[in-house]
């Protein structure tokens, strides 16, 4: 039950209630199909995923770090995918409350963004990230990372790089899922494992990737990643209420790890 | 004649710009109302997601958006609308379209629904115009 102790701050005019059984209704399938699906609301941030993983018990966040990332990618699609992954790394460092790691990642985010030509306003974000990290302001840092990701995306939109936006989200989701599945394998708990059930999210990402320009879709890396999403979609389609087994989590981790390797691999992009 | 036409065009373009700006302003107003409401939940440790969804709702109609949520997290969906909307409501549905039992908050043109999903996956959030005239609305959400 959500704690509402401090909701009085809203004011006395409001009434808090629990919706009664009589009000419970149902929406027909055609209305559900027409629902809006937007990048800014329908695709969760890595921070949301990590918050859910953290609930049943402590997670070894620093154990999920990876080595330094190449900053010399040339392919724009590959840079966008890696930028998404790097932002997810930033969320991991915030969860680990590791200020030096946050600063390193913040600096890498600016470098990769520069390679895409979207860094003009990001320099101040980089400075803020450093400042918040130095003062251990972890909640603010998480907000700053999310704001940085959104600023990168809006900058892409204003530079007619709309197609790269979904690749940033995709890169973040791949890295987030890799980390979460690895953490679950290290310390299996049914409640944690339930966060991996996301068939509609994979399907949404697939459909958004399907909307990008044919030229970008034919990029070898985008094509490869896109093809593997279908298989991953099946792996994360667990029945409602059933937590995936250790074996099922391992399969997700292996499949997503393969995608992550390709995203990081300098040889695969054109 | 040409001068009259150009004056007419200039007035038309100006009017069109004002209309577009006015529409944007109402969405900004609705977003502010939604953020005001969501701000109250931050006292309880909820983080406001840096994203929003704005649009227009008609009387006795609803606007619907898909969200992907994680079991274990707690969520509040907060909506604000412009003054013409006398009363709005926020409802949450699961992936099959069945309405989910939520805690709620209603105060005229502001409303919120909160719940903790037991299953990860897709949910749908509707913003309904219960009373009042067509107007702009904005939805934000918070989680912890």
CSV table of C-alpha atoms in Angstrom, one decimal:
chain,number,residue,atom,x,y,z
A,1,UNK,CA,0.0,0.0,0.0
A,2,UNK,CA,1.3,3.4,-0.9
A,3,UNK,CA,2.1,5.5,2.1
A,4,UNK,CA,0.1,8.7,2.0
A,5,UNK,CA,1.1,10.2,5.4
A,6,UNK,CA,2.4,13.4,3.9
A,7,UNK,CA,-0.2,13.8,1.2
A,8,UNK,CA,-1.8,16.5,3.4
A,9,UNK,CA,0.7,18.8,1.7
A,10,UNK,CA,-1.6,18.8,-1.4
A,11,UNK,CA,-4.3,20.6,0.5
A,12,UNK,CA,-7.5,19.9,2.3
A,13,UNK,CA,-9.7,20.4,-0.7
A,14,UNK,CA,-8.7,17.1,-2.2
A,15,UNK,CA,-10.2,13.7,-1.3
A,16,UNK,CA,-8.1,10.6,-1.2
A,17,UNK,CA,-10.0,7.5,-1.9
A,18,UNK,CA,-9.5,3.9,-3.0
A,19,UNK,CA,-11.6,3.2,-6.2
A,20,UNK,CA,-14.6,1.1,-5.2
A,21,UNK,CA,-15.4,-2.2,-6.8
A,22,UNK,CA,-18.5,-0.7,-8.5
A,23,UNK,CA,-16.3,1.7,-10.4
A,24,UNK,CA,-14.1,-1.0,-11.8
A,25,UNK,CA,-14.5,-1.1,-15.6
A,26,UNK,CA,-12.9,-2.6,-18.7
A,27,UNK,CA,-11.5,-1.0,-21.8
A,28,UNK,CA,-12.1,-2.8,-25.1
A,29,UNK,CA,-9.1,-4.1,-27.1
A,30,UNK,CA,-9.6,-1.6,-30.0
A,31,UNK,CA,-9.2,1.3,-27.5
A,32,UNK,CA,-6.1,-0.3,-26.0
A,33,UNK,CA,-4.6,-0.6,-29.5
A,34,UNK,CA,-5.2,3.1,-30.1
A,35,UNK,CA,-3.5,4.2,-26.9
A,36,UNK,CA,-0.7,6.7,-27.3
A,37,UNK,CA,2.8,5.2,-27.0
A,38,UNK,CA,5.5,7.9,-26.5
A,39,UNK,CA,9.2,7.6,-25.9
A,40,UNK,CA,9.0,10.1,-23.0
A,41,UNK,CA,6.3,8.2,-21.0
A,42,UNK,CA,5.9,4.7,-22.3
A,43,UNK,CA,9.5,3.7,-22.2
A,44,UNK,CA,10.8,3.5,-18.6
A,45,UNK,CA,14.2,4.9,-17.6
A,46,UNK,CA,17.0,2.6,-16.4
A,47,UNK,CA,16.5,4.3,-13.0
A,48,UNK,CA,12.9,2.9,-12.7
A,49,UNK,CA,14.1,-0.6,-13.5
A,50,UNK,CA,16.9,-0.4,-11.0
A,51,UNK,CA,14.6,1.0,-8.3
A,52,UNK,CA,12.4,-2.1,-8.7
A,53,UNK,CA,15.3,-4.5,-8.6
A,54,UNK,CA,16.6,-2.9,-5.4
A,55,UNK,CA,13.3,-3.5,-3.5
A,56,UNK,CA,13.7,-7.1,-2.3
A,57,UNK,CA,17.2,-6.7,-1.0
A,58,UNK,CA,20.7,-5.1,-1.5
A,59,UNK,CA,22.2,-5.3,-5.0
A,60,UNK,CA,25.9,-5.4,-5.7
A,61,UNK,CA,25.8,-2.4,-8.0
A,62,UNK,CA,29.6,-1.9,-8.3
A,63,UNK,CA,29.9,-5.5,-9.3
A,64,UNK,CA,28.0,-4.5,-12.5
A,65,UNK,CA,30.5,-2.0,-13.7
A,66,UNK,CA,32.1,-2.6,-17.1
A,67,UNK,CA,35.5,-1.5,-18.5
A,68,UNK,CA,36.0,1.9,-20.1
A,69,UNK,CA,34.0,2.4,-23.4
A,70,UNK,CA,35.6,3.3,-26.7
A,71,UNK,CA,35.0,7.0,-27.5
A,72,UNK,CA,36.0,6.7,-31.1
A,73,UNK,CA,33.0,5.1,-32.8
A,74,UNK,CA,32.2,6.6,-36.2
A,75,UNK,CA,28.9,5.2,-37.0
A,76,UNK,CA,26.1,7.5,-35.6
A,77,UNK,CA,23.7,4.7,-34.9
A,78,UNK,CA,26.4,2.9,-32.9
A,79,UNK,CA,27.2,6.1,-31.0
A,80,UNK,CA,23.5,6.6,-30.1
A,81,UNK,CA,23.1,3.0,-28.9
A,82,UNK,CA,26.3,3.3,-26.8
A,83,UNK,CA,25.2,6.7,-25.4
A,84,UNK,CA,22.0,5.0,-24.1
A,85,UNK,CA,24.1,2.3,-22.5
A,86,UNK,CA,26.4,4.8,-21.0
A,87,UNK,CA,23.5,6.7,-19.4
A,88,UNK,CA,22.3,3.4,-17.9
A,89,UNK,CA,25.9,3.0,-16.5
A,90,UNK,CA,25.4,6.5,-14.9
A,91,UNK,CA,22.3,5.2,-13.1
A,92,UNK,CA,24.3,2.2,-11.9
A,93,UNK,CA,27.0,4.4,-10.5
A,94,UNK,CA,24.3,6.5,-8.7
A,95,UNK,CA,22.8,3.3,-7.2
A,96,UNK,CA,26.3,2.3,-6.1
A,97,UNK,CA,26.7,5.9,-4.6
A,98,UNK,CA,30.1,6.0,-6.3
A,99,UNK,CA,30.9,9.7,-7.0
A,100,UNK,CA,34.2,9.1,-8.9
A,101,UNK,CA,32.4,6.6,-11.2
A,102,UNK,CA,29.5,9.1,-11.8
A,103,UNK,CA,32.0,11.8,-12.7
A,104,UNK,CA,33.9,9.5,-15.1
A,105,UNK,CA,30.6,8.4,-16.8
A,106,UNK,CA,29.3,12.0,-16.9
A,107,UNK,CA,32.5,13.0,-18.8
A,108,UNK,CA,32.1,10.1,-21.2
A,109,UNK,CA,28.5,11.0,-21.9
A,110,UNK,CA,29.6,14.6,-22.9
A,111,UNK,CA,32.3,13.1,-25.1
A,112,UNK,CA,30.0,10.7,-26.9
A,113,UNK,CA,27.3,13.5,-27.2
A,114,UNK,CA,29.9,15.7,-28.8
A,115,UNK,CA,30.5,13.1,-31.4
A,116,UNK,CA,26.9,13.4,-32.4
A,117,UNK,CA,27.0,17.2,-32.4
A,118,UNK,CA,24.5,17.5,-29.6
A,119,UNK,CA,26.7,18.8,-26.8
A,120,UNK,CA,26.2,22.6,-26.8
A,121,UNK,CA,23.9,22.7,-23.8
A,122,UNK,CA,25.2,19.6,-22.3
A,123,UNK,CA,28.4,21.0,-20.9
A,124,UNK,CA,26.5,22.6,-18.0
A,125,UNK,CA,24.8,19.3,-17.4
A,126,UNK,CA,28.3,17.7,-17.1
A,127,UNK,CA,29.3,20.3,-14.6
A,128,UNK,CA,26.1,19.8,-12.5
A,129,UNK,CA,26.7,16.0,-12.5
A,130,UNK,CA,30.3,16.6,-11.2
A,131,UNK,CA,29.0,19.0,-8.5
A,132,UNK,CA,26.2,16.8,-7.3
A,133,UNK,CA,28.5,13.8,-7.3
A,134,UNK,CA,31.0,15.7,-5.1
A,135,UNK,CA,28.3,16.5,-2.6
A,136,UNK,CA,26.8,13.0,-2.6
A,137,UNK,CA,23.4,14.3,-3.8
A,138,UNK,CA,22.2,11.0,-5.1
A,139,UNK,CA,18.5,11.7,-5.7
A,140,UNK,CA,19.4,14.9,-7.5
A,141,UNK,CA,22.0,13.1,-9.6
A,142,UNK,CA,19.4,10.6,-10.8
A,143,UNK,CA,17.1,13.5,-11.9
A,144,UNK,CA,20.1,15.1,-13.6
A,145,UNK,CA,21.0,12.0,-15.5
A,146,UNK,CA,17.4,11.6,-16.7
A,147,UNK,CA,17.3,15.3,-17.6
A,148,UNK,CA,20.6,14.8,-19.5
A,149,UNK,CA,19.1,11.9,-21.4
A,150,UNK,CA,16.1,14.0,-22.4
A,151,UNK,CA,18.3,16.9,-23.4
A,152,UNK,CA,20.3,14.7,-25.7
A,153,UNK,CA,17.1,13.4,-27.2
A,154,UNK,CA,15.5,16.9,-27.7
A,155,UNK,CA,18.8,18.1,-29.2
A,156,UNK,CA,18.7,15.2,-31.6
A,157,UNK,CA,15.1,16.1,-32.5
A,158,UNK,CA,16.0,19.7,-33.2
A,159,UNK,CA,19.0,18.6,-35.4
A,160,UNK,CA,16.7,16.4,-37.5
A,161,UNK,CA,18.2,13.3,-35.8
A,162,UNK,CA,14.8,12.1,-34.6
A,163,UNK,CA,15.6,8.6,-35.7
A,164,UNK,CA,18.5,8.4,-33.2
A,165,UNK,CA,16.3,9.0,-30.2
A,166,UNK,CA,14.8,5.5,-30.1
A,167,UNK,CA,18.4,4.1,-30.5
A,168,UNK,CA,19.4,6.0,-27.3
A,169,UNK,CA,16.4,4.5,-25.5
A,170,UNK,CA,17.1,1.0,-26.9
A,171,UNK,CA,20.8,1.2,-25.8
A,172,UNK,CA,19.7,2.1,-22.3
A,173,UNK,CA,17.2,-0.7,-22.1
A,174,UNK,CA,19.7,-3.3,-23.4
A,175,UNK,CA,22.3,-2.2,-20.9
A,176,UNK,CA,19.7,-2.0,-18.1
A,177,UNK,CA,18.4,-5.4,-18.8
A,178,UNK,CA,21.9,-6.9,-19.0
A,179,UNK,CA,22.8,-5.5,-15.6
A,180,UNK,CA,19.5,-6.5,-14.0
A,181,UNK,CA,19.5,-10.1,-15.3
A,182,UNK,CA,23.2,-10.4,-14.2
A,183,UNK,CA,22.3,-9.1,-10.7
A,184,UNK,CA,19.4,-11.5,-10.4
A,185,UNK,CA,21.6,-14.4,-11.4
A,186,UNK,CA,24.1,-13.5,-8.7
A,187,UNK,CA,21.4,-13.4,-6.0
A,188,UNK,CA,18.2,-15.1,-7.3
A,189,UNK,CA,15.0,-13.9,-5.8
A,190,UNK,CA,11.6,-14.4,-7.4
A,191,UNK,CA,10.4,-10.9,-6.6
A,192,UNK,CA,13.4,-9.4,-8.4
A,193,UNK,CA,13.1,-11.7,-11.3
A,194,UNK,CA,9.6,-10.4,-12.0
A,195,UNK,CA,11.0,-7.1,-13.3
A,196,UNK,CA,12.2,-9.0,-16.4
A,197,UNK,CA,8.7,-9.5,-17.7
A,198,UNK,CA,8.4,-6.8,-20.4
A,199,UNK,CA,7.0,-8.2,-23.7
A,200,UNK,CA,5.0,-5.0,-24.6
A,201,UNK,CA,8.1,-2.9,-24.0
A,202,UNK,CA,10.2,-4.9,-26.4
A,203,UNK,CA,7.4,-4.8,-28.9
A,204,UNK,CA,7.1,-1.0,-28.6
A,205,UNK,CA,10.8,-0.6,-29.1
A,206,UNK,CA,10.7,-2.9,-32.1
A,207,UNK,CA,7.8,-0.9,-33.7
A,208,UNK,CA,9.6,2.4,-33.0
A,209,UNK,CA,12.8,1.0,-34.7
A,210,UNK,CA,10.6,-0.1,-37.6
A,211,UNK,CA,9.6,3.6,-38.1
A,212,UNK,CA,13.1,5.0,-38.5
A,213,UNK,CA,14.4,5.8,-42.0
A,214,UNK,CA,15.2,2.9,-44.3
A,215,UNK,CA,18.8,4.1,-44.6
A,216,UNK,CA,19.4,3.9,-40.8
A,217,UNK,CA,17.4,0.6,-40.6
A,218,UNK,CA,19.8,-0.9,-43.1
A,219,UNK,CA,22.8,0.0,-40.9
A,220,UNK,CA,24.4,-3.4,-40.2
A,221,UNK,CA,24.4,-2.9,-36.4
A,222,UNK,CA,20.8,-1.6,-36.3
A,223,UNK,CA,19.7,-4.5,-38.5
A,224,UNK,CA,21.4,-7.0,-36.3
A,225,UNK,CA,20.1,-5.6,-33.0
A,226,UNK,CA,16.6,-5.3,-34.5
A,227,UNK,CA,16.6,-8.9,-35.6
A,228,UNK,CA,17.6,-10.1,-32.2
A,229,UNK,CA,14.9,-8.1,-30.4
A,230,UNK,CA,12.3,-10.5,-31.7
A,231,UNK,CA,14.0,-13.4,-29.9
A,232,UNK,CA,14.5,-11.4,-26.8
A,233,UNK,CA,10.8,-10.4,-26.9
A,234,UNK,CA,9.9,-14.1,-26.6
A,235,UNK,CA,12.4,-14.6,-23.8
A,236,UNK,CA,10.8,-11.9,-21.6
A,237,UNK,CA,7.2,-12.9,-22.3
A,238,UNK,CA,6.6,-14.8,-19.0
A,239,UNK,CA,3.0,-15.5,-18.0
A,240,UNK,CA,1.4,-13.0,-15.7
A,241,UNK,CA,2.1,-13.8,-12.0
A,242,UNK,CA,4.9,-16.3,-12.7
A,243,UNK,CA,8.4,-15.3,-11.8
A,244,UNK,CA,11.0,-16.5,-14.3
A,245,UNK,CA,13.2,-19.3,-13.2
A,246,UNK,CA,17.0,-19.1,-12.8
A,247,UNK,CA,17.4,-20.8,-16.1
A,248,UNK,CA,15.0,-18.4,-17.9
A,249,UNK,CA,16.9,-15.4,-16.4
A,250,UNK,CA,20.1,-16.9,-17.6
A,251,UNK,CA,18.7,-17.2,-21.2
A,252,UNK,CA,17.7,-13.5,-21.1
A,253,UNK,CA,21.1,-12.6,-19.8
A,254,UNK,CA,22.9,-14.5,-22.5
A,255,UNK,CA,20.8,-13.1,-25.3
A,256,UNK,CA,21.0,-9.5,-24.1
A,257,UNK,CA,24.7,-9.9,-23.5
A,258,UNK,CA,25.2,-10.9,-27.1
A,259,UNK,CA,23.3,-7.8,-28.3
A,260,UNK,CA,25.4,-5.6,-25.9
A,261,UNK,CA,28.6,-7.1,-27.3
A,262,UNK,CA,27.6,-6.2,-30.8
A,263,UNK,CA,26.7,-2.7,-29.8
A,264,UNK,CA,30.1,-2.3,-28.2
A,265,UNK,CA,32.0,-4.0,-31.1
A,266,UNK,CA,33.8,-1.5,-33.3
A,267,UNK,CA,34.1,-3.9,-36.2
A,268,UNK,CA,30.4,-4.6,-36.8
A,269,UNK,CA,29.3,-1.1,-37.8
A,270,UNK,CA,29.7,0.1,-41.4
B,1,UNK,CA,-4.7,45.4,-53.9
B,2,UNK,CA,-1.4,43.7,-53.4
B,3,UNK,CA,-0.8,45.8,-50.3
B,4,UNK,CA,-4.3,44.9,-48.9
B,5,UNK,CA,-3.5,41.2,-49.6
B,6,UNK,CA,-0.1,41.4,-47.8
B,7,UNK,CA,-1.7,43.2,-44.8
B,8,UNK,CA,-4.4,40.5,-44.7
B,9,UNK,CA,-1.8,37.8,-44.9
B,10,UNK,CA,0.3,39.4,-42.2
B,11,UNK,CA,-2.7,39.6,-39.9
B,12,UNK,CA,-3.6,36.0,-40.7
B,13,UNK,CA,-0.1,34.8,-40.0
B,14,UNK,CA,0.0,36.8,-36.7
B,15,UNK,CA,-3.4,35.4,-35.7
B,16,UNK,CA,-2.3,31.9,-36.5
B,17,UNK,CA,0.8,32.4,-34.4
B,18,UNK,CA,-1.2,33.7,-31.5
B,19,UNK,CA,-3.5,30.6,-31.8
B,20,UNK,CA,-0.6,28.2,-31.8
B,21,UNK,CA,1.0,30.1,-28.9
B,22,UNK,CA,-2.3,30.1,-26.9
B,23,UNK,CA,-2.6,26.3,-27.4
B,24,UNK,CA,1.0,25.9,-26.1
B,25,UNK,CA,0.2,28.1,-23.2
B,26,UNK,CA,-2.7,26.0,-22.1
B,27,UNK,CA,-0.6,22.9,-22.2
B,28,UNK,CA,2.1,24.7,-20.1
B,29,UNK,CA,-0.6,25.7,-17.6
B,30,UNK,CA,-1.9,22.1,-17.5
B,31,UNK,CA,1.6,20.8,-17.1
B,32,UNK,CA,2.2,23.2,-14.2
B,33,UNK,CA,-0.9,21.9,-12.5
B,34,UNK,CA,0.2,18.3,-13.0
B,35,UNK,CA,3.7,19.0,-11.6
B,36,UNK,CA,2.2,20.9,-8.6
B,37,UNK,CA,0.2,17.8,-7.7
B,38,UNK,CA,3.1,15.4,-8.4
B,39,UNK,CA,5.4,17.6,-6.2
B,40,UNK,CA,3.3,16.6,-3.2
B,41,UNK,CA,4.3,13.0,-3.6
B,42,UNK,CA,8.0,13.8,-3.6
B,43,UNK,CA,7.6,14.4,0.1
B,44,UNK,CA,6.9,10.7,0.4
B,45,UNK,CA,10.1,9.8,-1.6
B,46,UNK,CA,8.6,9.6,-5.1
B,47,UNK,CA,10.8,10.7,-8.0
B,48,UNK,CA,9.0,12.6,-10.8
B,49,UNK,CA,9.9,11.1,-14.1
B,50,UNK,CA,11.3,13.9,-16.4
B,51,UNK,CA,8.7,13.4,-19.2
B,52,UNK,CA,5.2,14.4,-19.8
B,53,UNK,CA,2.2,13.8,-22.1
B,54,UNK,CA,0.0,16.7,-23.0
B,55,UNK,CA,-3.1,16.8,-25.2
B,56,UNK,CA,-6.7,17.8,-25.4
B,57,UNK,CA,-9.8,16.1,-23.9
B,58,UNK,CA,-13.4,16.5,-24.8
B,59,UNK,CA,-16.4,16.2,-22.4
B,60,UNK,CA,-17.2,12.6,-21.3
B,61,UNK,CA,-14.2,11.4,-23.3
B,62,UNK,CA,-10.8,10.2,-22.3
B,63,UNK,CA,-7.2,10.3,-23.5
B,64,UNK,CA,-5.3,7.0,-23.1
B,65,UNK,CA,-1.5,6.3,-22.9
B,66,UNK,CA,0.4,3.0,-22.6
B,67,UNK,CA,3.1,2.8,-19.8
B,68,UNK,CA,5.5,0.0,-18.9
B,69,UNK,CA,5.8,-0.6,-15.2
B,70,UNK,CA,7.8,-2.8,-12.9
B,71,UNK,CA,6.5,-5.0,-10.1
B,72,UNK,CA,7.9,-3.8,-6.8
B,73,UNK,CA,7.8,-0.1,-7.6
B,74,UNK,CA,5.0,2.2,-6.4
B,75,UNK,CA,3.6,4.7,-8.9
B,76,UNK,CA,1.5,7.9,-8.9
B,77,UNK,CA,0.0,9.3,-12.1
B,78,UNK,CA,-0.8,13.0,-11.8
B,79,UNK,CA,-2.8,15.0,-14.3
B,80,UNK,CA,-3.7,18.6,-14.5
B,81,UNK,CA,-6.0,20.4,-16.9
B,82,UNK,CA,-7.0,23.9,-17.8
B,83,UNK,CA,-9.8,25.7,-15.9
B,84,UNK,CA,-12.5,24.9,-18.5
B,85,UNK,CA,-12.2,21.3,-17.3
B,86,UNK,CA,-14.2,21.4,-14.1
B,87,UNK,CA,-13.4,17.8,-13.0
B,88,UNK,CA,-11.0,15.2,-14.4
B,89,UNK,CA,-10.2,11.7,-13.3
B,90,UNK,CA,-7.2,9.4,-13.7
B,91,UNK,CA,-7.7,5.7,-14.1
B,92,UNK,CA,-5.3,2.8,-14.6
B,93,UNK,CA,-6.0,-0.4,-16.6
B,94,UNK,CA,-3.9,-3.6,-16.8
B,95,UNK,CA,-2.7,-5.1,-20.1
B,96,UNK,CA,-6.1,-6.9,-20.7
B,97,UNK,CA,-8.0,-3.6,-20.2
B,98,UNK,CA,-9.3,-4.4,-16.8
B,99,UNK,CA,-9.4,-1.4,-14.5
B,100,UNK,CA,-6.9,-1.6,-11.6
B,101,UNK,CA,-7.9,-0.6,-8.1
B,102,UNK,CA,-6.0,2.5,-7.2
B,103,UNK,CA,-5.7,5.1,-4.5
B,104,UNK,CA,-6.9,8.3,-5.9
B,105,UNK,CA,-6.9,12.1,-5.4
B,106,UNK,CA,-9.4,14.4,-7.0
B,107,UNK,CA,-9.6,18.2,-6.8
B,108,UNK,CA,-11.4,19.7,-9.8
B,109,UNK,CA,-8.9,20.1,-12.6
B,110,UNK,CA,-6.3,18.0,-10.9
B,111,UNK,CA,-6.4,14.3,-10.3
B,112,UNK,CA,-4.0,11.4,-9.5
B,113,UNK,CA,-4.1,7.7,-9.2
B,114,UNK,CA,-1.5,5.6,-7.3
B,115,UNK,CA,-0.8,1.9,-7.1
B,116,UNK,CA,1.9,-0.8,-6.8
B,117,UNK,CA,1.8,-3.3,-9.6
B,118,UNK,CA,2.2,-6.9,-8.6
B,119,UNK,CA,3.1,-7.8,-12.2
B,120,UNK,CA,5.6,-6.1,-14.5
B,121,UNK,CA,4.4,-5.2,-17.9
B,122,UNK,CA,2.1,-2.9,-19.9
B,123,UNK,CA,-0.6,-0.8,-18.2
B,124,UNK,CA,-2.8,2.0,-19.6
B,125,UNK,CA,-3.5,5.3,-18.0
B,126,UNK,CA,-6.6,7.3,-18.9
B,127,UNK,CA,-7.3,11.0,-18.2
B,128,UNK,CA,-11.1,11.5,-18.3
B,129,UNK,CA,-13.0,14.7,-18.5
B,130,UNK,CA,-15.8,14.1,-16.1
B,131,UNK,CA,-17.3,17.7,-16.1
B,132,UNK,CA,-16.5,20.8,-18.0
B,133,UNK,CA,-15.5,22.0,-21.4
B,134,UNK,CA,-12.9,20.7,-23.8
B,135,UNK,CA,-9.4,21.8,-22.7
B,136,UNK,CA,-5.8,20.9,-22.5
B,137,UNK,CA,-4.4,18.3,-20.0
B,138,UNK,CA,-1.0,17.1,-19.0
B,139,UNK,CA,0.0,13.8,-17.3
B,140,UNK,CA,3.3,13.2,-15.4
B,141,UNK,CA,4.2,10.2,-13.2
B,142,UNK,CA,6.3,9.5,-10.2
B,143,UNK,CA,7.8,6.3,-8.9
B,144,UNK,CA,9.7,4.9,-5.9
